[in-house]
Coordinates of C-alpha atoms in Angstrom, one line a residue:
M1 CA 43.0 -7.3 12.7
P2 CA 46.2 -6.5 14.6
C3 CA 47.6 -4.4 11.4
C4 CA 44.8 -2.6 10.9
V5 CA 44.7 -1.5 14.7
V6 CA 48.6 -0.9 15.0
G7 CA 48.6 1.2 11.4
L8 CA 45.7 3.2 12.7
F9 CA 47.3 3.9 16.0
G10 CA 50.7 5.0 14.0
W11 CA 48.6 7.1 11.8
M12 CA 46.8 8.8 14.9
F13 CA 49.5 9.7 17.0
S14 CA 52.3 9.7 14.3
D15 CA 53.3 13.5 15.6
A16 CA 53.8 11.8 19.2
L17 CA 55.9 8.8 18.0
F18 CA 57.8 10.1 15.1
G19 CA 57.8 14.0 15.1
G20 CA 58.9 14.9 18.6
G21 CA 55.5 16.4 19.5
M22 CA 53.7 16.9 22.9
F23 CA 49.7 16.8 23.4
C24 CA 49.0 20.2 23.8
F25 CA 45.1 20.6 23.8
R26 CA 43.2 21.4 26.7
D27 CA 44.1 19.5 30.1
A28 CA 46.8 17.3 28.8
A29 CA 48.9 20.3 28.5
H30 CA 48.5 22.6 31.1
Y31 CA 46.9 20.4 34.1
Y32 CA 48.0 16.9 33.8
Y33 CA 51.8 17.3 32.3
P34 CA 52.9 19.4 35.4
L35 CA 50.6 17.4 37.9
Y36 CA 51.9 14.0 36.9
K37 CA 55.5 15.2 36.8
F38 CA 55.1 16.5 40.2
V39 CA 53.8 12.9 41.6
A40 CA 56.3 11.0 39.5
E41 CA 59.5 13.5 41.2
Q42 CA 57.9 12.8 44.2
W43 CA 57.8 9.1 44.2
A44 CA 61.5 9.0 42.7
A45 CA 62.7 11.0 45.8
G46 CA 61.3 8.4 47.8
H47 CA 58.4 10.5 49.1
V48 CA 54.6 9.3 49.3
P49 CA 52.9 12.4 47.2
L50 CA 50.2 13.6 49.7
W51 CA 50.2 17.2 49.3
N52 CA 50.7 19.6 46.6
P53 CA 52.0 22.8 47.6
H54 CA 51.7 24.6 44.0
E55 CA 48.3 24.5 44.1
N56 CA 45.5 27.0 46.0
L57 CA 48.4 27.7 48.5
G58 CA 48.1 23.9 49.0
Q59 CA 46.1 21.3 48.7
P60 CA 46.0 17.3 49.4
L61 CA 46.9 15.0 46.3
A62 CA 45.6 12.1 47.7
G63 CA 42.3 13.6 48.0
N64 CA 42.5 14.7 44.2
P65 CA 41.5 11.8 41.8
T66 CA 42.7 13.5 39.1
A67 CA 46.6 13.2 40.3
S68 CA 45.8 9.2 40.6
V69 CA 48.7 8.9 43.0
F70 CA 48.1 5.3 43.5
Y71 CA 47.2 3.9 40.2
P72 CA 49.6 1.0 39.0
G73 CA 49.1 2.2 35.4
K74 CA 51.8 4.9 37.1
L75 CA 54.6 2.7 36.9
V76 CA 55.5 3.7 33.5
F77 CA 56.9 6.8 35.0
A78 CA 59.4 4.6 36.8
L79 CA 60.7 3.4 33.4
P80 CA 64.2 4.5 32.4
L81 CA 62.7 7.1 30.1
S82 CA 62.5 10.9 29.7
Y83 CA 59.2 12.2 31.5
A84 CA 58.0 13.5 28.1
W85 CA 58.3 10.1 26.7
A86 CA 56.6 8.4 29.9
Y87 CA 53.7 10.7 29.9
K88 CA 53.1 9.8 25.8
L89 CA 53.0 6.3 26.2
Y90 CA 50.8 6.7 29.8
I91 CA 48.3 8.3 27.1
M92 CA 48.6 6.2 24.2
G93 CA 49.1 2.8 25.9
H94 CA 45.3 3.6 27.3
V95 CA 44.2 4.0 24.0
L96 CA 45.8 0.7 22.9
L97 CA 44.2 -0.9 26.2
A98 CA 40.8 0.5 25.0
A99 CA 41.3 -1.2 21.5
F100 CA 42.3 -4.5 23.5
A101 CA 39.9 -4.5 25.8
A102 CA 36.8 -3.9 23.6
H103 CA 38.3 -6.9 21.4
R104 CA 38.5 -9.0 24.1
L105 CA 34.8 -8.4 25.4
A106 CA 33.7 -8.8 21.7
R107 CA 35.4 -12.2 21.7
H108 CA 34.2 -13.2 24.5
L109 CA 30.4 -12.5 23.6
G110 CA 31.1 -14.8 20.8
A111 CA 32.1 -12.3 18.1
S112 CA 34.2 -13.6 14.9
V113 CA 37.9 -12.3 14.7
E114 CA 37.1 -9.5 12.3
A115 CA 34.1 -8.3 13.9
A116 CA 35.9 -8.3 17.0
G117 CA 38.5 -6.0 14.9
C118 CA 36.1 -3.9 13.9
C119 CA 34.3 -3.5 17.8
A120 CA 38.3 -2.5 18.8
I121 CA 38.8 0.2 16.0
S122 CA 35.1 2.0 16.5
Y123 CA 35.5 2.0 20.2
A124 CA 39.2 2.9 20.8
F125 CA 39.3 5.5 17.8
S126 CA 35.9 6.7 18.1
G127 CA 35.5 10.4 18.6
N128 CA 34.3 10.0 22.3
V129 CA 37.2 7.6 23.5
L130 CA 39.6 9.1 21.3
F131 CA 39.7 12.9 22.4
Q132 CA 40.0 12.1 25.9
Y133 CA 43.9 11.8 25.3
A134 CA 43.0 15.7 26.2
N135 CA 41.3 14.7 29.6
V136 CA 43.5 11.6 30.4
V137 CA 41.7 10.5 33.6
F138 CA 38.5 9.9 31.3
L139 CA 40.4 7.8 28.8
V140 CA 41.9 5.3 31.8
G141 CA 37.8 4.7 32.7
A142 CA 37.2 4.3 29.0
A143 CA 40.1 1.9 28.7
W144 CA 39.1 -0.4 31.3
L145 CA 35.1 -0.1 30.9
P146 CA 35.4 -3.3 28.6
L147 CA 37.1 -5.3 30.8
A148 CA 34.3 -4.3 33.5
L149 CA 31.6 -5.2 31.5
L150 CA 33.4 -8.8 30.3
T151 CA 33.9 -9.6 34.1
A152 CA 30.1 -8.3 35.0
D153 CA 28.9 -10.6 32.6
R154 CA 30.9 -13.8 33.6
T155 CA 30.0 -12.9 37.3
L156 CA 26.6 -12.6 36.5
L157 CA 26.1 -15.8 34.0
Q158 CA 28.4 -17.9 35.8
R159 CA 27.5 -16.9 39.4
S160 CA 31.0 -16.8 40.2
A161 CA 32.6 -15.3 43.4
R162 CA 36.1 -15.6 41.7
W163 CA 34.9 -13.3 38.7
A164 CA 33.0 -11.1 41.2
V165 CA 36.7 -10.5 42.7
A166 CA 38.0 -9.6 39.2
L167 CA 34.9 -7.1 38.8
G168 CA 35.9 -5.7 42.1
A169 CA 39.5 -5.2 40.7
V170 CA 38.6 -3.5 37.5
L171 CA 36.7 -0.9 39.2
A172 CA 38.9 0.0 41.6
M173 CA 41.4 0.3 38.6
M174 CA 39.2 2.8 37.0
I175 CA 38.7 4.5 40.6
L176 CA 42.7 4.7 41.3
G177 CA 43.1 5.9 37.8
G178 CA 41.1 8.9 38.4
D179 CA 37.8 8.1 37.0
P180 CA 35.3 7.2 39.9
Q181 CA 32.3 8.0 37.7
M182 CA 32.9 5.5 35.2
A183 CA 33.4 2.7 38.0
Y184 CA 29.9 4.0 39.2
N185 CA 28.4 3.6 35.6
A186 CA 29.7 0.4 35.1
G187 CA 28.2 -0.8 38.5
L188 CA 24.7 0.6 37.1
L189 CA 25.5 -1.4 34.0
A190 CA 26.3 -4.6 35.8
A191 CA 23.0 -4.3 38.0
L192 CA 20.6 -3.4 34.7
Y193 CA 22.1 -6.7 33.4
A194 CA 21.3 -8.4 36.6
L195 CA 18.1 -7.0 36.4
L196 CA 17.6 -8.6 32.8
L197 CA 18.8 -11.6 33.7
W198 CA 16.4 -12.1 36.7
L199 CA 13.3 -11.2 34.2
E200 CA 14.6 -13.7 31.8
D201 CA 15.0 -16.4 34.6
I202 CA 10.9 -15.5 35.5
R203 CA 10.2 -15.8 31.6
C204 CA 12.1 -19.3 31.3
K205 CA 10.4 -20.5 34.5
A206 CA 7.1 -19.5 33.6
A207 CA 7.6 -21.3 30.3
T208 CA 8.8 -24.2 32.1
R209 CA 5.8 -24.5 34.0
D210 CA 3.4 -24.1 31.2
R211 CA 5.0 -27.3 29.7
G212 CA 4.1 -29.1 32.8
K213 CA 7.9 -29.5 34.1
H214 CA 8.8 -28.2 37.4
P215 CA 12.1 -25.8 37.5
A216 CA 14.5 -27.1 40.3
V217 CA 14.8 -25.2 43.4
N218 CA 18.0 -24.3 44.8
G219 CA 19.1 -25.3 47.9
G220 CA 20.6 -23.7 51.4
G221 CA 22.7 -20.9 52.2
F222 CA 25.5 -21.7 49.8
A223 CA 23.0 -21.2 47.0
R224 CA 21.8 -17.9 48.5
C225 CA 25.4 -16.8 48.3
K226 CA 25.1 -17.4 44.3
L227 CA 22.7 -14.6 44.2
R228 CA 23.6 -12.1 41.5
P229 CA 22.9 -9.1 44.1
V230 CA 25.1 -10.6 46.6
L231 CA 28.1 -11.2 43.8
L232 CA 27.5 -7.5 42.8
A233 CA 27.9 -6.2 46.2
L234 CA 31.4 -8.6 46.6
A235 CA 32.5 -6.9 44.0
A236 CA 31.6 -3.6 45.2
A237 CA 33.2 -4.5 48.7
I238 CA 36.5 -5.7 46.8
G239 CA 36.2 -2.6 44.5
F240 CA 36.0 -0.4 47.9
V241 CA 38.8 -2.3 49.5
L242 CA 41.3 -2.1 47.1
A243 CA 40.6 1.6 46.3
A244 CA 40.2 2.7 49.6
V245 CA 43.4 4.7 49.7
Q246 CA 41.8 7.1 47.0
I247 CA 38.4 6.9 47.9
L248 CA 38.4 8.0 51.5
P249 CA 40.6 11.2 51.5
S250 CA 38.7 12.2 48.3
V251 CA 35.3 11.8 50.0
E252 CA 36.8 13.9 52.7
F253 CA 38.2 16.6 50.2
A254 CA 35.2 16.8 48.2
H255 CA 33.0 17.7 51.5
R256 CA 35.3 20.6 52.0
S257 CA 35.0 21.7 48.3
T258 CA 32.6 23.6 46.0
R259 CA 30.9 20.4 45.1
Q260 CA 27.8 20.5 47.5
P261 CA 24.1 19.7 46.8
A262 CA 21.8 22.5 45.5
P263 CA 18.7 22.5 48.0
I264 CA 16.5 20.0 47.2
A265 CA 13.5 22.6 45.5
D266 CA 16.4 23.5 43.1
R267 CA 17.3 19.9 42.2
L268 CA 13.8 18.9 41.7
L269 CA 12.4 21.6 39.8
G270 CA 15.9 22.0 37.9
R271 CA 16.8 25.6 38.5
L272 CA 20.1 26.1 37.8
E273 CA 22.0 29.0 39.6
P274 CA 24.8 30.3 37.6
G275 CA 28.4 29.4 39.2
T276 CA 27.3 27.0 41.6
H277 CA 28.3 23.2 41.2
H278 CA 24.6 22.3 40.3
E279 CA 25.0 24.8 37.4
H280 CA 28.2 23.3 36.4
T281 CA 27.1 19.9 36.7
Y282 CA 25.2 20.3 33.5
Q283 CA 27.7 21.8 31.5
F284 CA 29.0 19.9 28.4
S285 CA 25.2 18.7 27.8
V286 CA 24.9 17.2 24.1
A287 CA 22.7 18.6 22.0
P288 CA 20.4 16.5 20.4
W289 CA 21.0 17.7 17.0
R290 CA 24.7 16.7 17.5
L291 CA 23.4 13.1 16.6
A292 CA 24.1 13.8 12.9
E293 CA 27.9 13.7 13.5
Y294 CA 27.5 10.1 14.2
V295 CA 26.4 9.5 10.6
W296 CA 28.7 12.4 8.8
P297 CA 32.1 13.1 10.0
N298 CA 32.9 16.3 11.0
V299 CA 29.3 17.7 9.5
A300 CA 29.2 20.7 12.0
G301 CA 32.6 21.9 11.3
R302 CA 35.9 21.3 13.1
R303 CA 36.4 23.4 15.8
F304 CA 40.3 24.1 15.9
P305 CA 43.1 24.7 14.8
V306 CA 40.8 27.3 12.7
H307 CA 37.4 27.9 13.9
R308 CA 35.1 26.4 11.1
R309 CA 32.2 24.9 13.6
W310 CA 29.1 26.4 11.3
L311 CA 26.7 25.1 14.0
E312 CA 27.1 27.5 16.5
V313 CA 24.9 29.6 14.3
I314 CA 22.3 27.8 16.7
P315 CA 22.3 29.9 19.8
A316 CA 21.4 26.7 22.0
E317 CA 24.6 24.9 20.9
G318 CA 26.3 25.1 24.2
R319 CA 30.0 24.0 25.2
I320 CA 31.4 21.2 23.3
W321 CA 32.9 18.2 25.2
T322 CA 34.5 16.4 22.1
P323 CA 34.7 18.0 18.8
S324 CA 33.5 15.0 17.2
L325 CA 31.1 12.0 17.9
Y326 CA 32.0 9.8 14.9
M327 CA 32.7 6.0 15.1
G328 CA 32.6 5.2 11.6
I329 CA 29.2 4.7 9.4
L330 CA 29.4 1.0 9.2
P331 CA 29.9 0.1 12.7
L332 CA 27.0 2.5 13.5
L333 CA 24.6 1.0 10.7
L334 CA 26.0 -2.6 11.9
A335 CA 25.3 -2.0 15.4
L336 CA 21.8 -0.2 14.7
S337 CA 20.6 -3.3 12.8
A338 CA 21.7 -5.7 16.0
M339 CA 19.9 -3.5 18.5
R340 CA 17.1 -5.3 20.6
L341 CA 15.4 -3.6 23.3
C342 CA 12.3 -5.9 23.7
R343 CA 13.3 -9.2 21.8
G344 CA 16.7 -11.0 21.7
D345 CA 18.9 -12.7 24.2
A346 CA 19.6 -10.9 27.4
R347 CA 23.2 -9.6 26.2
T348 CA 21.7 -8.0 23.3
R349 CA 19.1 -6.2 25.5
W350 CA 21.4 -5.2 27.8
L351 CA 24.3 -3.6 25.3
S352 CA 21.1 -1.7 23.3
W353 CA 19.9 -0.6 26.7
A354 CA 23.0 0.7 28.0
T355 CA 23.7 2.5 24.4
V356 CA 20.2 3.9 24.4
L357 CA 20.1 5.1 28.1
S358 CA 23.4 6.5 28.0
A359 CA 22.8 8.6 24.9
A360 CA 19.5 10.0 26.4
A361 CA 21.6 10.8 29.3
S362 CA 23.9 12.7 28.0
F363 CA 21.3 15.5 26.8
G364 CA 21.7 17.1 30.1
W365 CA 19.9 20.0 30.2
Y366 CA 18.3 19.4 26.6
A367 CA 15.1 18.3 28.6
L368 CA 11.3 19.0 28.8
G369 CA 12.4 22.2 31.1
W370 CA 14.5 23.4 28.2
L371 CA 11.8 22.9 25.7
A372 CA 9.7 24.8 27.7
L373 CA 12.0 27.6 28.2
E374 CA 12.6 27.8 24.0
M375 CA 9.1 28.0 23.3
H376 CA 9.0 30.9 25.9
V377 CA 6.6 28.8 28.4
D378 CA 7.2 29.8 31.8
A379 CA 6.4 26.4 33.7
G380 CA 8.5 27.7 36.7
V381 CA 11.2 24.9 36.1
G382 CA 14.6 25.2 35.0
A383 CA 16.1 23.6 31.8
P384 CA 17.4 20.0 33.0
F385 CA 13.8 19.4 34.6
G386 CA 12.1 16.1 32.8
G387 CA 15.9 15.2 31.5
L388 CA 17.1 11.2 32.2
Y389 CA 20.4 12.9 33.7
W390 CA 18.0 15.1 35.9
L391 CA 16.3 11.7 37.2
I392 CA 19.7 10.1 37.7
T393 CA 20.9 12.8 39.8
L394 CA 18.2 12.8 41.9
A395 CA 17.8 9.1 42.3
L396 CA 21.2 7.9 42.6
P397 CA 23.3 8.8 45.8
G398 CA 26.2 10.8 45.2
Y399 CA 25.9 10.8 41.3
G400 CA 25.2 14.7 41.4
R401 CA 28.7 15.2 42.6
F402 CA 29.9 14.3 39.1
R403 CA 29.7 16.6 36.2
Y404 CA 29.2 16.6 32.5
P405 CA 26.6 14.4 31.0
A406 CA 28.6 14.0 27.7
K407 CA 31.0 11.6 29.5
L408 CA 28.0 9.2 29.5
L409 CA 28.7 9.1 25.6
V410 CA 31.7 6.7 26.2
V411 CA 29.3 4.1 27.2
A412 CA 27.2 4.5 24.6
A413 CA 30.5 4.3 21.9
L414 CA 31.2 0.8 23.7
G415 CA 27.7 -0.3 23.5
L416 CA 27.4 0.6 20.0
S417 CA 30.8 -1.3 19.1
V418 CA 30.0 -4.4 20.5
L419 CA 26.4 -4.4 18.8
A420 CA 28.5 -3.8 15.4
A421 CA 30.2 -6.7 16.2
R422 CA 27.0 -8.4 16.4
G423 CA 25.8 -6.9 13.4
W424 CA 29.1 -7.7 11.5
D425 CA 28.5 -11.4 12.0
Q426 CA 24.9 -11.5 11.1
A427 CA 25.8 -9.6 7.8
A428 CA 28.6 -12.0 6.9
A429 CA 26.3 -14.8 7.5
G430 CA 23.7 -13.3 4.8
S431 CA 20.7 -13.7 7.6
S432 CA 19.8 -9.8 7.0
D433 CA 19.9 -7.5 4.0
R434 CA 19.0 -4.4 6.3
V435 CA 22.5 -3.1 6.5
R436 CA 22.6 -3.3 2.8
R437 CA 19.3 -1.4 2.8
W438 CA 20.4 1.3 5.1
L439 CA 24.0 1.7 3.3
L440 CA 21.5 2.4 0.1
A441 CA 19.4 5.1 2.0
V442 CA 22.2 6.9 4.1
G443 CA 24.3 6.9 1.0
G444 CA 21.7 8.4 -1.4
L445 CA 20.6 10.7 1.4
S446 CA 24.4 12.1 1.5
M447 CA 24.6 12.6 -2.4
L448 CA 21.3 14.3 -2.0
L449 CA 22.3 16.5 1.0
A450 CA 25.4 17.1 -0.8
I451 CA 23.8 18.7 -3.8
V452 CA 21.5 20.8 -1.5
A453 CA 24.9 22.1 -0.1
L454 CA 26.2 23.0 -3.6
G455 CA 22.8 25.1 -4.3
V456 CA 22.9 26.8 -0.9
R457 CA 26.9 27.8 -0.9
P458 CA 26.2 31.4 -2.5
F459 CA 24.1 32.1 0.6
W460 CA 26.3 30.4 3.2
A461 CA 28.6 33.3 4.2
G462 CA 25.6 35.6 4.8
W463 CA 23.9 32.9 6.7
L464 CA 26.9 32.2 8.9
R465 CA 27.5 35.9 9.7
G466 CA 25.9 35.9 13.0
V467 CA 28.5 33.4 14.5
E468 CA 30.6 34.8 17.2
A469 CA 34.3 34.5 17.1
D470 CA 35.9 31.8 19.5
M471 CA 37.8 33.5 22.0
V472 CA 40.8 31.2 21.2
F473 CA 40.7 30.2 17.7
G474 CA 39.1 33.6 16.2
P475 CA 36.4 34.0 14.1
I476 CA 34.9 31.8 11.8
E477 CA 36.4 30.6 8.4
T478 CA 33.1 30.3 6.2
A479 CA 34.9 28.7 3.1
G480 CA 36.4 26.2 5.6
A481 CA 33.1 25.3 7.5
F482 CA 31.3 24.6 4.0
H483 CA 34.5 22.5 3.0
D484 CA 34.0 20.4 6.0
L485 CA 30.2 20.1 5.6
L486 CA 30.9 18.6 1.7
A487 CA 33.6 16.5 2.7
A488 CA 31.4 15.0 5.4
L489 CA 28.5 14.0 2.9
L490 CA 30.9 12.9 0.4
Q491 CA 32.6 10.5 2.7
T492 CA 29.6 8.9 4.0
A493 CA 28.3 8.7 0.4
L494 CA 31.4 7.1 -1.0
L495 CA 31.9 4.8 2.0
C496 CA 28.3 3.6 1.7
G497 CA 28.7 2.7 -1.9
A498 CA 31.8 0.6 -1.1
F499 CA 30.5 -0.9 1.9
W500 CA 27.2 -2.0 0.2
W501 CA 29.2 -3.5 -2.7
L502 CA 31.6 -5.4 -0.6
L503 CA 28.5 -6.6 1.3
R504 CA 26.9 -7.6 -2.0
K505 CA 30.3 -9.4 -2.8
R506 CA 30.1 -11.2 0.6
G507 CA 26.5 -12.3 0.1
R508 CA 27.3 -13.9 -3.2
A509 CA 30.1 -15.8 -1.5
T510 CA 27.9 -16.9 1.1
F511 CA 25.5 -18.3 -1.4
S512 CA 28.1 -19.9 -3.2
Q513 CA 29.4 -22.0 -0.2
S514 CA 25.8 -23.2 0.4
S515 CA 24.9 -24.1 -3.4
R516 CA 28.2 -24.8 -5.0
G517 CA 30.1 -26.3 -2.0
Q518 CA 33.1 -25.3 -0.1
A519 CA 35.7 -25.0 -3.2
A520 CA 33.7 -22.1 -4.8
S521 CA 33.9 -20.4 -1.7
N522 CA 37.1 -20.8 -1.0
A523 CA 38.0 -19.5 -4.7
A524 CA 36.0 -16.4 -4.2
A525 CA 37.7 -15.8 -0.6
K526 CA 41.1 -15.9 -2.3
K527 CA 40.0 -13.4 -5.4
L528 CA 38.7 -10.9 -2.6
H529 CA 39.2 -11.0 1.1
V530 CA 36.2 -9.1 1.8
P531 CA 36.2 -9.2 5.6
F532 CA 39.6 -7.8 5.6
V533 CA 39.1 -5.1 3.0
M534 CA 35.8 -4.1 5.0
L535 CA 38.0 -3.7 8.4
V536 CA 40.5 -1.9 6.5
L537 CA 37.9 0.7 4.8
V538 CA 36.6 0.9 8.8
A539 CA 40.1 2.1 9.9
V540 CA 40.7 4.5 6.8
D541 CA 37.3 5.9 7.4
L542 CA 38.2 6.8 11.1
A543 CA 41.5 8.0 10.2
V544 CA 40.5 10.4 7.7
A545 CA 37.4 11.5 10.1
N546 CA 39.4 11.8 13.6
R547 CA 42.9 12.5 12.8
W548 CA 43.0 16.3 13.0
M549 CA 41.7 16.1 16.8
I550 CA 45.0 14.9 17.8
V551 CA 47.2 18.1 18.4
C552 CA 50.8 18.2 19.1
A553 CA 53.2 20.9 19.6
P554 CA 57.1 20.5 20.1
A555 CA 58.0 18.8 23.1
G556 CA 60.6 21.5 23.9
L557 CA 58.4 24.1 24.8
W558 CA 57.7 22.4 28.0
R559 CA 61.0 22.9 29.0
E560 CA 61.4 26.3 28.2
E561 CA 60.7 29.0 30.9
S562 CA 57.3 30.7 30.3
E563 CA 56.7 34.3 29.5
L564 CA 55.1 34.7 32.7
A565 CA 57.6 33.1 34.7
A566 CA 60.4 35.4 33.1
A567 CA 58.3 38.4 33.8
I568 CA 58.0 37.5 37.8
K569 CA 62.0 37.1 37.7
Q570 CA 62.5 40.5 36.3
R571 CA 60.6 42.0 38.9
E572 CA 62.1 40.2 42.0

């Protein structure tokens, strides 16, 4: 498993590791690079970086969560390295932390080594996590999220105050790292788990009474301190105390910013006034048709470095947070096979509900109000009305101060990846052939769609004539967009066939073990190490699908004087 993660990591970040490149897309280049450099220089000079005189005529640094002034992970900038290398290691290190933490979570939940490896790869190198290299604070939150779920599980199952403290420490790391929303989400996930465990306790006690037995009654004050809500409150208190140095100035600064709640009538009816924080809250909502990107990598076309995103022919497409949602076809199908919303143990139902709810909330303004507007029905409501994200911002205190529903897909990515580990072990045990049937169905559908795509190719350019040019990457390249579509369909079809054959081979080996004894099984395993081959294919799948999203430019460009700065000097 480690060789798959290391090999995939080296391939994904080869430009930064071996080519002297620097991350150059979105905020990674123009925002976080100079911001973290200023913070590092202030610490190196012996000053606590509390104030930034270079932005908006001066503003507090401690009150800006994205500066992550007090995050312990920033100690990497104190190493005897150039700033450029420290910055790259800071970003890439959190990708590795995401993989390690997801692996540890899966192993904690009982997954085999290979299944936990699948979980680590599909989570850390999924589009929703990997692309956060361009928005570093959200990568930090994603890296710590698996450890938050692990400590929450230990806290609630063992009813352990020690693990509650550990959970609080993980939440504090998220906040100090610049992603308080992910800490909030982790707290909500822990509360959901506590609710499911409570319902399970009620069912167990009812079943015990039906069998004529008397459930044990908990004793005095010490036992009451072991109640799950008390432990969650303890974790929240520990997280607040450890991150107070970031929380308190951030809250004060937020009250002076434009992130103020809209009038209650506008929030209830989902009315969005352009240019307000309430309107920005729902930007980067995920269109429901984008769920196809989970099945076919880059099926909508690549957005950069050349504009190929043909799905923008749909007027309601909206702004895109991550250019791909792909996490591997096998992990997706394994996760769906293991998902249980009503039956199964509390852990499985917890992960399943977390995945479904976070995915539904990521739709943002694609809600009942949006449907009414699309059908030209004047219902007197805005687009977000009736959606899950709309309900969350209304019901949860302070959640409306956060923005961008698409960020919730990181939670869905983790839920799917851990469920994939469970599905992996179930498929390996031969307990169900559901995954093989789905592989045949998805593979066959992909080949059929590829044939249809070839049939409509003569009309392709004319159909995309209405796609507007991107203001950064120019007009759409129709030939490249078709290539992406066809490649996505063929890649999924070929992989479905390969995984179907490997699972069939694995099933025969399992049957061999049960019918002919251990010797025959060992011989089959030596002939073909099916789990390892499957894991390598999952890594190759993601390497081919998501490598293009890591964009670098020569690091020397950051040391050169910009044209704007040179022009200003000439006028002085």
